[in-house]
Amino acid sequence: MAARQAVMLLLVVVVLFWPGLIHSFQPLFTFDGNSTTHRVITERAVLRKTAEVCRDIAASEGRDFSLTIDDSLSIDKVQRACSSAGTSTSLLSTVIFQTSIAKMYFSNAQVDLIFALSEEHHFDDETFQGGRDVITAGLSVPTCRNCTGGNCENNILPDVLQQGLLTSGYFNIFSSAKPAGKCSHGGLFDKTSRQDPVGGISKDDIGSSHGSLHHKAADLAVNATIELLEDIRLAVGDKNFLRLMGLSQSSVLCFVIDTTGSMSDDIAEAKRVSFSIIDSKRGTQQEPSAYILVPFNDPGFGPLIMTTDADIFKDNINKLSANGGGDIPELCLSGLQIFVFTDAPAKDAHLKSTVTALIESTKSVVTFMLTDVLASRRRRRSTGGVSPRSMSQSDAQLYRDLARASGGQAIEVTKSDLSLATSVIEDSSASAVVTILQVVKNPGRPDNFTFTVDGSLRNITAYITGTSSLTFNLSSSSGVSQSSSQSSGPLASFTTAGNLRRLSLNTDNQTGTWEIRVVSNNPYSVKVTGGNASLLVSVTGSDTVKVTEVTLFDSSGPTEGFGSGNFLVTFSGVPAGDFVVRLKGEDSSSTSRATPSSFQRQASTQIKTSSISVTTQTNNTNIEPGSTVSIPFTVATTTNGVVNDSATGTFTVRANNDRSYSSTSPSTITIAADSGGKANGTVTLTVPASASSGTQVTLTIEAENTAATDINYAVLRFSVAAKVTDVSRPVCQVVSSSTDCPSSSSLCASSQWEFIANLTDGINGTGIESVTIRQGNGTLNTSTVVGAGGENITVATYVASCCSQNVELAAVDGVGNVGTCVGRAGESTTAAPVTTATATVNTTSSGGHTLSISHCLWISVAVYFLWK
C-alpha cells in the first residue's frame, strides 16, 4: 500500500494535477487563486446544510440559533453554533466533522485522479446515464460553433439555449474525433477542441473556455449538493444526519472480552469499569456515542453487540459469564477492537499481519489487559480435562507488538490488581485525548525523553510500562524534579499495577519542556497524553496554529502552509522500519500572551516503510448478494517509492476478509525477469445470497517476502448492496385541505385544520418506508390501503392548530428515494380520497416531527484519522 512507502504528512493526501488534464472543477487547490474547487463546493454545501439542521433542531426545541447561514461559514463556527443550539458536540466532534468533510472532498479528488479519462464519471461526450437517449436521439443536431479569436463566450448555438437542450463537451487526449457540430470540453489536453467546432465550453476555473460562468456554475454545484444532502437528511432523520457528518459524536466504548472459564474476575472488572464510565458520563458531552461488546471463547467469537443505548450495553455485558474453553489459546484477534481482556495467548496468531494492516489503515488504538502473564494459569475444565498452562513472555509479545503498532498499550497485571490498571480505559474514554509523546524501547536502555506542555492541555497523564526494576525521574520546565521513589510529589502522583506506572501530572503554570528519564535494560514504553481543553490541532486545524516542525524521529522536514490550517511537509528521507510522526508548532490564539505558546503532538499509529508495493484495481465497491467479485492486484518491489523494474522474487500472498466470506487467492506470486518488476494476481470474494444490504466487508491482501522480513498490504472495503431498480421518488397526491381556520390570527389557537394526502411508490417501487413532518407543528397519522391498480397507498392525515397553517411531509421509500408533499390551510380539495378496501393499517401519532411508519436505515460512516 502506497501509504507505507511514500509519506505525505498532515495533508492526508496531496494530489497535484496538470490544470489542463482535469476536466471538471479543480479538486483541491487552484492555480489562479480565484477559482472554486471541488473541496470548497463540498465544504460550503455540507456546512450550510449542517447549520440548517442544527437551526431546525434548535427551533423545534425553543432554543436560539444566532449563526448566519451563508458562504462565510467555517467548521468551527458551525460546531460552536450546533453546540449552543443544544446538539451534544465536543472537540472530538469537531475533529470527526473535519474528517467527514475531508473524506468527501478527497473522494471527489480520487475520481479526478483514478477516472481522469472516464466519460461516464465526468459526463463528457453526452454520457448522461438514464438520459443519453433523450440527449443523443439525433446525433446530427449541432450544439456548438467555432470560437472566434480564442473567445468562446458565445459558441453554444442559440437554438440549444432557446430550447433548453442538455449537452456536454466531448473530451479526448488521444484523438480529435467527435460527432459533427458537437461541443468540446476544451483545454490544453483536449484534442477534440481542435476539431470543428473548435474551442470548448468548460467552466472548470476562471481561465477555462467559459470561465466567465465559473462562479455561477460553482454556485449551482453547491445548491445541487445541498439538495442531495437534504434528501439524505430526510431519509435518515436529523440526528442521524448529524452523526453522519461527525457532529453529536464522542468516543466509542468497546470491550473485547475472553469469556473462557478462568476469566470471571476479569469480566467482573470489565463490568465495573464500563458501568462507571456510563454512569459518570451519561448526559454529558463525553458520553460515548456508541457501545460495542465482542465476547470471544474457544472456538469462536461474538455475537457482536453494537448499540447507542447505554442500558442495553449494560444489560448485555451483565449477562457475560466465564465458561468453556478447552485448550489454552483463544480466538482473540478475530474480535479485535479497542480494549481486550484476556489471560491466554492467541490461537489465531496467524492473523497478526492482517490485524496490523487493519490497525494501520483504520488508525485504531488497541490496549490489551493481560492477566497472569507467566503466572500459574488456573485449570480450565473440559470433558477430558486440560493440563494447566501459563501465558509465556513470547505469547504476550504478540499483544505487545499489536499494541505498539496501534499506539495502545499491553498492560500486564495479576487478576487481583486488574482494577488498579483499568483507569487507562477511563482516561481513554475522555473526549479529545491527544498523544503528546509515545516511545517503545526494545531492547531497553537508559534514555531521556522530552515533551512540550502547552497551556491548552489538561489532565496530563504519563504511562510507563516495564519490569519491576525500572526506575524513572520526572523533571518540569521550571527545574523541579521527582523520582520514582516518590509516589506523591511536587510534579505527579502515581500508582503501580503490574507492569504499569500511571502518573497524574501537576502541570499548573509550568508550560514548556518537560523530561522523563527512564533507567532500565529491559524493554519498556513511555506514553504521555492530555485532554485538549481549547486547542484543536489537526489536518484542517485552527487558523491560529502554525506547524513549525514535523519529525519522523530520525528525520525532520520543513512545513509549507496551504491556508486554512493545512500544511505540506517535505522530507529528504524516510526512516527504515517502524516510526511515528511527531509535530511541534506554535499557537497564537491567546491574546494574553506576548509570544505564541509552543505545543507538541504525536500520531498514535505506527508507520512502517516497506520495499513491497501492493496495489489493487477495482472500479466498484458495491457487491450484490450471491455474486462474486474479482479484484486484480499487483505486487512490485520498490526503491524510495519507485518500482525497481529489474527486481525478481517470490512472495507469499494472503487474503482475508472480516466476514469469513468465501474467497480465493494465489498462495504465492512471482516477479519474473523481464516483467518490469511487477507480478499480477487476482483475488475473488463471494458474498452469500443471504447477506443483507448494507453489510460492510473489509478485504485485506498481503504480500510477504520469502525471508519473512518485509510485508505490505492493500485494504479494500466493500458494501453489500442489492441491485436498485427503484430510482423514482415517492409521489404525493393531495386529497383535501380543510378551510375552517378563522381569518383573525388572534382566534387561531381555538381552531384546527386538516390535511390529507395519498403517497405512492408505484407498482414496481419498493414501497413507502416512512413519512415524517418536514415542516409544521401538528400531529401525523398514517394508514396503508391498496389502490385500484394493486399498488400500496399510504394515506397521511395531518392535523394542526390554525396558528400553524403550513405543512411539508417527507416520504422515503425502501431504497432511500425522497418525495415531499406540501399543504396549506385554506387550499381546496384537488383529488377524491381512495375508497378501496383497507389491506393493512399502521397508525401512529405524536406532536412535532413524527416518524409514523416503521423505518430502519443503517448508516455506515467511514472515518479517516486526523492528527490532533
PDB file of N, CA, C and O in Angstrom, residues 1 354 357-358 361 614 616 618 623 629-633 654-665 682-686 696-702 713-719:
ATOM      1  N   MET A   1       0.848  -1.191   0.000  1.00  0.00           N
ATOM      2  CA  MET A   1       0.000   0.000   0.000  1.00  0.00           C
ATOM      3  C   MET A   1       0.875   1.230   0.000  1.00  0.00           C
ATOM      4  O   MET A   1       1.825   1.344   0.772  1.00  0.00           O
ATOM      5  N   THR A 354      -2.610  -9.456   9.310  1.00  0.00           N
ATOM      6  CA  THR A 354      -3.887  -8.914   8.845  1.00  0.00           C
ATOM      7  C   THR A 354      -4.409  -7.865   9.822  1.00  0.00           C
ATOM      8  O   THR A 354      -4.866  -6.790   9.422  1.00  0.00           O
ATOM      9  N   ALA A 357      -2.436  -4.727   9.558  1.00  0.00           N
ATOM     10  CA  ALA A 357      -2.853  -3.959   8.388  1.00  0.00           C
ATOM     11  C   ALA A 357      -4.124  -3.167   8.670  1.00  0.00           C
ATOM     12  O   ALA A 357      -4.249  -1.999   8.300  1.00  0.00           O
ATOM     13  N   LEU A 358      -5.086  -3.799   9.357  1.00  0.00           N
ATOM     14  CA  LEU A 358      -6.336  -3.107   9.675  1.00  0.00           C
ATOM     15  C   LEU A 358      -6.107  -1.999  10.691  1.00  0.00           C
ATOM     16  O   LEU A 358      -6.724  -0.930  10.609  1.00  0.00           O
ATOM     17  N   SER A 361      -4.555   0.868   8.730  1.00  0.00           N
ATOM     18  CA  SER A 361      -5.446   1.509   7.761  1.00  0.00           C
ATOM     19  C   SER A 361      -6.602   2.241   8.425  1.00  0.00           C
ATOM     20  O   SER A 361      -7.110   3.223   7.887  1.00  0.00           O
ATOM     21  N   VAL A 614       1.813  -3.184  -2.875  1.00  0.00           N
ATOM     22  CA  VAL A 614       0.618  -3.964  -3.223  1.00  0.00           C
ATOM     23  C   VAL A 614      -0.458  -2.979  -3.652  1.00  0.00           C
ATOM     24  O   VAL A 614      -0.895  -2.153  -2.849  1.00  0.00           O
ATOM     25  N   THR A 616      -4.235  -2.412  -5.941  1.00  0.00           N
ATOM     26  CA  THR A 616      -5.407  -3.110  -6.452  1.00  0.00           C
ATOM     27  C   THR A 616      -6.109  -2.254  -7.491  1.00  0.00           C
ATOM     28  O   THR A 616      -5.945  -1.032  -7.521  1.00  0.00           O
ATOM     29  N   THR A 618      -9.962  -1.846  -8.732  1.00  0.00           N
ATOM     30  CA  THR A 618     -11.390  -2.173  -8.679  1.00  0.00           C
ATOM     31  C   THR A 618     -12.186  -0.902  -8.885  1.00  0.00           C
ATOM     32  O   THR A 618     -11.888   0.138  -8.285  1.00  0.00           O
ATOM     33  N   ILE A 623     -21.189  -4.828  -3.894  1.00  0.00           N
ATOM     34  CA  ILE A 623     -21.327  -6.221  -4.329  1.00  0.00           C
ATOM     35  C   ILE A 623     -22.747  -6.674  -4.060  1.00  0.00           C
ATOM     36  O   ILE A 623     -23.273  -6.470  -2.959  1.00  0.00           O
ATOM     37  N   VAL A 629     -17.030 -11.130  -6.859  1.00  0.00           N
ATOM     38  CA  VAL A 629     -16.275 -10.031  -7.428  1.00  0.00           C
ATOM     39  C   VAL A 629     -14.818 -10.441  -7.528  1.00  0.00           C
ATOM     40  O   VAL A 629     -14.283 -11.133  -6.655  1.00  0.00           O
ATOM     41  N   SER A 630     -14.172 -10.063  -8.635  1.00  0.00           N
ATOM     42  CA  SER A 630     -12.752 -10.338  -8.838  1.00  0.00           C
ATOM     43  C   SER A 630     -11.958  -9.064  -8.625  1.00  0.00           C
ATOM     44  O   SER A 630     -12.324  -8.005  -9.162  1.00  0.00           O
ATOM     45  N   ILE A 631     -10.902  -9.167  -7.854  1.00  0.00           N
ATOM     46  CA  ILE A 631     -10.085  -7.995  -7.554  1.00  0.00           C
ATOM     47  C   ILE A 631      -8.668  -8.240  -8.066  1.00  0.00           C
ATOM     48  O   ILE A 631      -7.886  -8.983  -7.447  1.00  0.00           O
ATOM     49  N   PRO A 632      -8.298  -7.663  -9.210  1.00  0.00           N
ATOM     50  CA  PRO A 632      -6.918  -7.792  -9.682  1.00  0.00           C
ATOM     51  C   PRO A 632      -5.976  -7.017  -8.761  1.00  0.00           C
ATOM     52  O   PRO A 632      -6.325  -5.955  -8.265  1.00  0.00           O
ATOM     53  N   PHE A 633      -4.785  -7.557  -8.522  1.00  0.00           N
ATOM     54  CA  PHE A 633      -3.810  -6.844  -7.722  1.00  0.00           C
ATOM     55  C   PHE A 633      -2.418  -7.010  -8.321  1.00  0.00           C
ATOM     56  O   PHE A 633      -2.165  -7.933  -9.090  1.00  0.00           O
ATOM     57  N   ARG A 654      -1.571 -13.598   1.065  1.00  0.00           N
ATOM     58  CA  ARG A 654      -2.680 -13.969   1.942  1.00  0.00           C
ATOM     59  C   ARG A 654      -3.817 -12.985   1.731  1.00  0.00           C
ATOM     60  O   ARG A 654      -3.584 -11.769   1.670  1.00  0.00           O
ATOM     61  N   ALA A 655      -5.026 -13.511   1.637  1.00  0.00           N
ATOM     62  CA  ALA A 655      -6.218 -12.667   1.505  1.00  0.00           C
ATOM     63  C   ALA A 655      -7.209 -13.067   2.596  1.00  0.00           C
ATOM     64  O   ALA A 655      -7.577 -14.247   2.708  1.00  0.00           O
ATOM     65  N   ASN A 656      -7.619 -12.112   3.404  1.00  0.00           N
ATOM     66  CA  ASN A 656      -8.563 -12.368   4.495  1.00  0.00           C
ATOM     67  C   ASN A 656      -9.666 -11.323   4.457  1.00  0.00           C
ATOM     68  O   ASN A 656      -9.430 -10.172   4.072  1.00  0.00           O
ATOM     69  N   ASN A 657     -10.858 -11.717   4.854  1.00  0.00           N
ATOM     70  CA  ASN A 657     -11.942 -10.752   4.982  1.00  0.00           C
ATOM     71  C   ASN A 657     -12.630 -10.949   6.318  1.00  0.00           C
ATOM     72  O   ASN A 657     -12.636 -12.042   6.880  1.00  0.00           O
ATOM     73  N   ASP A 658     -13.180  -9.872   6.848  1.00  0.00           N
ATOM     74  CA  ASP A 658     -13.711  -9.899   8.213  1.00  0.00           C
ATOM     75  C   ASP A 658     -15.087 -10.527   8.331  1.00  0.00           C
ATOM     76  O   ASP A 658     -15.643 -10.598   9.430  1.00  0.00           O
ATOM     77  N   ARG A 659     -15.674 -10.991   7.230  1.00  0.00           N
ATOM     78  CA  ARG A 659     -16.981 -11.652   7.281  1.00  0.00           C
ATOM     79  C   ARG A 659     -16.871 -13.159   7.067  1.00  0.00           C
ATOM     80  O   ARG A 659     -17.898 -13.847   7.040  1.00  0.00           O
ATOM     81  N   SER A 660     -15.635 -13.639   6.874  1.00  0.00           N
ATOM     82  CA  SER A 660     -15.413 -15.062   6.584  1.00  0.00           C
ATOM     83  C   SER A 660     -16.155 -15.509   5.338  1.00  0.00           C
ATOM     84  O   SER A 660     -16.573 -16.675   5.232  1.00  0.00           O
ATOM     85  N   TYR A 661     -16.350 -14.590   4.397  1.00  0.00           N
ATOM     86  CA  TYR A 661     -16.945 -14.960   3.117  1.00  0.00           C
ATOM     87  C   TYR A 661     -15.951 -15.794   2.311  1.00  0.00           C
ATOM     88  O   TYR A 661     -14.731 -15.661   2.476  1.00  0.00           O
ATOM     89  N   SER A 662     -16.489 -16.633   1.436  1.00  0.00           N
ATOM     90  CA  SER A 662     -15.646 -17.478   0.589  1.00  0.00           C
ATOM     91  C   SER A 662     -14.754 -16.602  -0.283  1.00  0.00           C
ATOM     92  O   SER A 662     -15.212 -15.629  -0.895  1.00  0.00           O
ATOM     93  N   SER A 663     -13.466 -16.968  -0.346  1.00  0.00           N
ATOM     94  CA  SER A 663     -12.509 -16.161  -1.088  1.00  0.00           C
ATOM     95  C   SER A 663     -11.428 -17.059  -1.662  1.00  0.00           C
ATOM     96  O   SER A 663     -11.084 -18.089  -1.060  1.00  0.00           O
ATOM     97  N   THR A 664     -10.897 -16.695  -2.816  1.00  0.00           N
ATOM     98  CA  THR A 664      -9.778 -17.425  -3.408  1.00  0.00           C
ATOM     99  C   THR A 664      -8.655 -16.448  -3.720  1.00  0.00           C
ATOM    100  O   THR A 664      -8.898 -15.276  -4.011  1.00  0.00           O
ATOM    101  N   SER A 665      -7.427 -16.950  -3.640  1.00  0.00           N
ATOM    102  CA  SER A 665      -6.258 -16.129  -3.978  1.00  0.00           C
ATOM    103  C   SER A 665      -5.088 -17.054  -4.220  1.00  0.00           C
ATOM    104  O   SER A 665      -5.056 -18.177  -3.703  1.00  0.00           O
ATOM    105  N   THR A 682      -5.046 -12.295  -8.874  1.00  0.00           N
ATOM    106  CA  THR A 682      -6.467 -11.972  -8.711  1.00  0.00           C
ATOM    107  C   THR A 682      -7.002 -12.643  -7.457  1.00  0.00           C
ATOM    108  O   THR A 682      -6.745 -13.822  -7.204  1.00  0.00           O
ATOM    109  N   VAL A 683      -7.744 -11.868  -6.676  1.00  0.00           N
ATOM    110  CA  VAL A 683      -8.464 -12.385  -5.516  1.00  0.00           C
ATOM    111  C   VAL A 683      -9.951 -12.340  -5.839  1.00  0.00           C
ATOM    112  O   VAL A 683     -10.434 -11.361  -6.424  1.00  0.00           O
ATOM    113  N   THR A 684     -10.671 -13.391  -5.484  1.00  0.00           N
ATOM    114  CA  THR A 684     -12.129 -13.377  -5.650  1.00  0.00           C
ATOM    115  C   THR A 684     -12.787 -13.371  -4.274  1.00  0.00           C
ATOM    116  O   THR A 684     -12.268 -13.935  -3.315  1.00  0.00           O
ATOM    117  N   LEU A 685     -13.932 -12.729  -4.221  1.00  0.00           N
ATOM    118  CA  LEU A 685     -14.713 -12.652  -2.982  1.00  0.00           C
ATOM    119  C   LEU A 685     -16.160 -12.942  -3.327  1.00  0.00           C
ATOM    120  O   LEU A 685     -16.737 -12.277  -4.195  1.00  0.00           O
ATOM    121  N   THR A 686     -16.742 -13.947  -2.672  1.00  0.00           N
ATOM    122  CA  THR A 686     -18.120 -14.341  -2.945  1.00  0.00           C
ATOM    123  C   THR A 686     -19.005 -13.979  -1.757  1.00  0.00           C
ATOM    124  O   THR A 686     -18.726 -14.377  -0.620  1.00  0.00           O
ATOM    125  N   GLN A 696     -21.035  -4.347   5.602  1.00  0.00           N
ATOM    126  CA  GLN A 696     -19.714  -3.882   5.207  1.00  0.00           C
ATOM    127  C   GLN A 696     -18.722  -5.040   5.269  1.00  0.00           C
ATOM    128  O   GLN A 696     -18.715  -5.812   6.227  1.00  0.00           O
ATOM    129  N   VAL A 697     -17.873  -5.150   4.247  1.00  0.00           N
ATOM    130  CA  VAL A 697     -16.882  -6.218   4.169  1.00  0.00           C
ATOM    131  C   VAL A 697     -15.504  -5.586   3.967  1.00  0.00           C
ATOM    132  O   VAL A 697     -15.329  -4.765   3.064  1.00  0.00           O
ATOM    133  N   THR A 698     -14.541  -5.950   4.803  1.00  0.00           N
ATOM    134  CA  THR A 698     -13.176  -5.460   4.664  1.00  0.00           C
ATOM    135  C   THR A 698     -12.287  -6.594   4.192  1.00  0.00           C
ATOM    136  O   THR A 698     -12.203  -7.644   4.836  1.00  0.00           O
ATOM    137  N   LEU A 699     -11.637  -6.396   3.052  1.00  0.00           N
ATOM    138  CA  LEU A 699     -10.747  -7.394   2.460  1.00  0.00           C
ATOM    139  C   LEU A 699      -9.313  -6.891   2.562  1.00  0.00           C
ATOM    140  O   LEU A 699      -9.014  -5.752   2.186  1.00  0.00           O
ATOM    141  N   THR A 700      -8.425  -7.731   3.081  1.00  0.00           N
ATOM    142  CA  THR A 700      -7.013  -7.390   3.196  1.00  0.00           C
ATOM    143  C   THR A 700      -6.202  -8.344   2.331  1.00  0.00           C
ATOM    144  O   THR A 700      -6.327  -9.564   2.458  1.00  0.00           O
ATOM    145  N   ILE A 701      -5.382  -7.789   1.432  1.00  0.00           N
ATOM    146  CA  ILE A 701      -4.493  -8.577   0.580  1.00  0.00           C
ATOM    147  C   ILE A 701      -3.063  -8.268   1.009  1.00  0.00           C
ATOM    148  O   ILE A 701      -2.629  -7.118   0.961  1.00  0.00           O
ATOM    149  N   GLU A 702      -2.331  -9.307   1.429  1.00  0.00           N
ATOM    150  CA  GLU A 702      -0.977  -9.124   1.934  1.00  0.00           C
ATOM    151  C   GLU A 702       0.025  -9.825   1.023  1.00  0.00           C
ATOM    152  O   GLU A 702      -0.276 -10.848   0.423  1.00  0.00           O
ATOM    153  N   TYR A 713       0.566  -4.491   2.297  1.00  0.00           N
ATOM    154  CA  TYR A 713      -0.821  -4.914   2.170  1.00  0.00           C
ATOM    155  C   TYR A 713      -1.625  -3.858   1.417  1.00  0.00           C
ATOM    156  O   TYR A 713      -1.216  -2.709   1.257  1.00  0.00           O
ATOM    157  N   ALA A 714      -2.791  -4.265   0.983  1.00  0.00           N
ATOM    158  CA  ALA A 714      -3.823  -3.357   0.475  1.00  0.00           C
ATOM    159  C   ALA A 714      -5.113  -3.713   1.194  1.00  0.00           C
ATOM    160  O   ALA A 714      -5.421  -4.890   1.397  1.00  0.00           O
ATOM    161  N   VAL A 715      -5.858  -2.704   1.612  1.00  0.00           N
ATOM    162  CA  VAL A 715      -7.124  -2.911   2.315  1.00  0.00           C
ATOM    163  C   VAL A 715      -8.246  -2.322   1.477  1.00  0.00           C
ATOM    164  O   VAL A 715      -8.171  -1.159   1.070  1.00  0.00           O
ATOM    165  N   LEU A 716      -9.254  -3.112   1.200  1.00  0.00           N
ATOM    166  CA  LEU A 716     -10.414  -2.650   0.436  1.00  0.00           C
ATOM    167  C   LEU A 716     -11.670  -2.866   1.255  1.00  0.00           C
ATOM    168  O   LEU A 716     -11.792  -3.871   1.970  1.00  0.00           O
ATOM    169  N   ARG A 717     -12.587  -1.938   1.126  1.00  0.00           N
ATOM    170  CA  ARG A 717     -13.855  -2.040   1.849  1.00  0.00           C
ATOM    171  C   ARG A 717     -15.002  -2.064   0.844  1.00  0.00           C
ATOM    172  O   ARG A 717     -15.101  -1.188  -0.012  1.00  0.00           O
ATOM    173  N   PHE A 718     -15.839  -3.073   0.977  1.00  0.00           N
ATOM    174  CA  PHE A 718     -16.973  -3.247   0.078  1.00  0.00           C
ATOM    175  C   PHE A 718     -18.274  -3.130   0.864  1.00  0.00           C
ATOM    176  O   PHE A 718     -18.316  -3.403   2.065  1.00  0.00           O
ATOM    177  N   SER A 719     -19.322  -2.776   0.162  1.00  0.00           N
ATOM    178  CA  SER A 719     -20.661  -2.746   0.733  1.00  0.00           C
ATOM    179  C   SER A 719     -21.536  -3.734  -0.024  1.00  0.00           C
ATOM    180  O   SER A 719     -21.509  -3.762  -1.266  1.00  0.00           O
TER     181      SER A 719
END
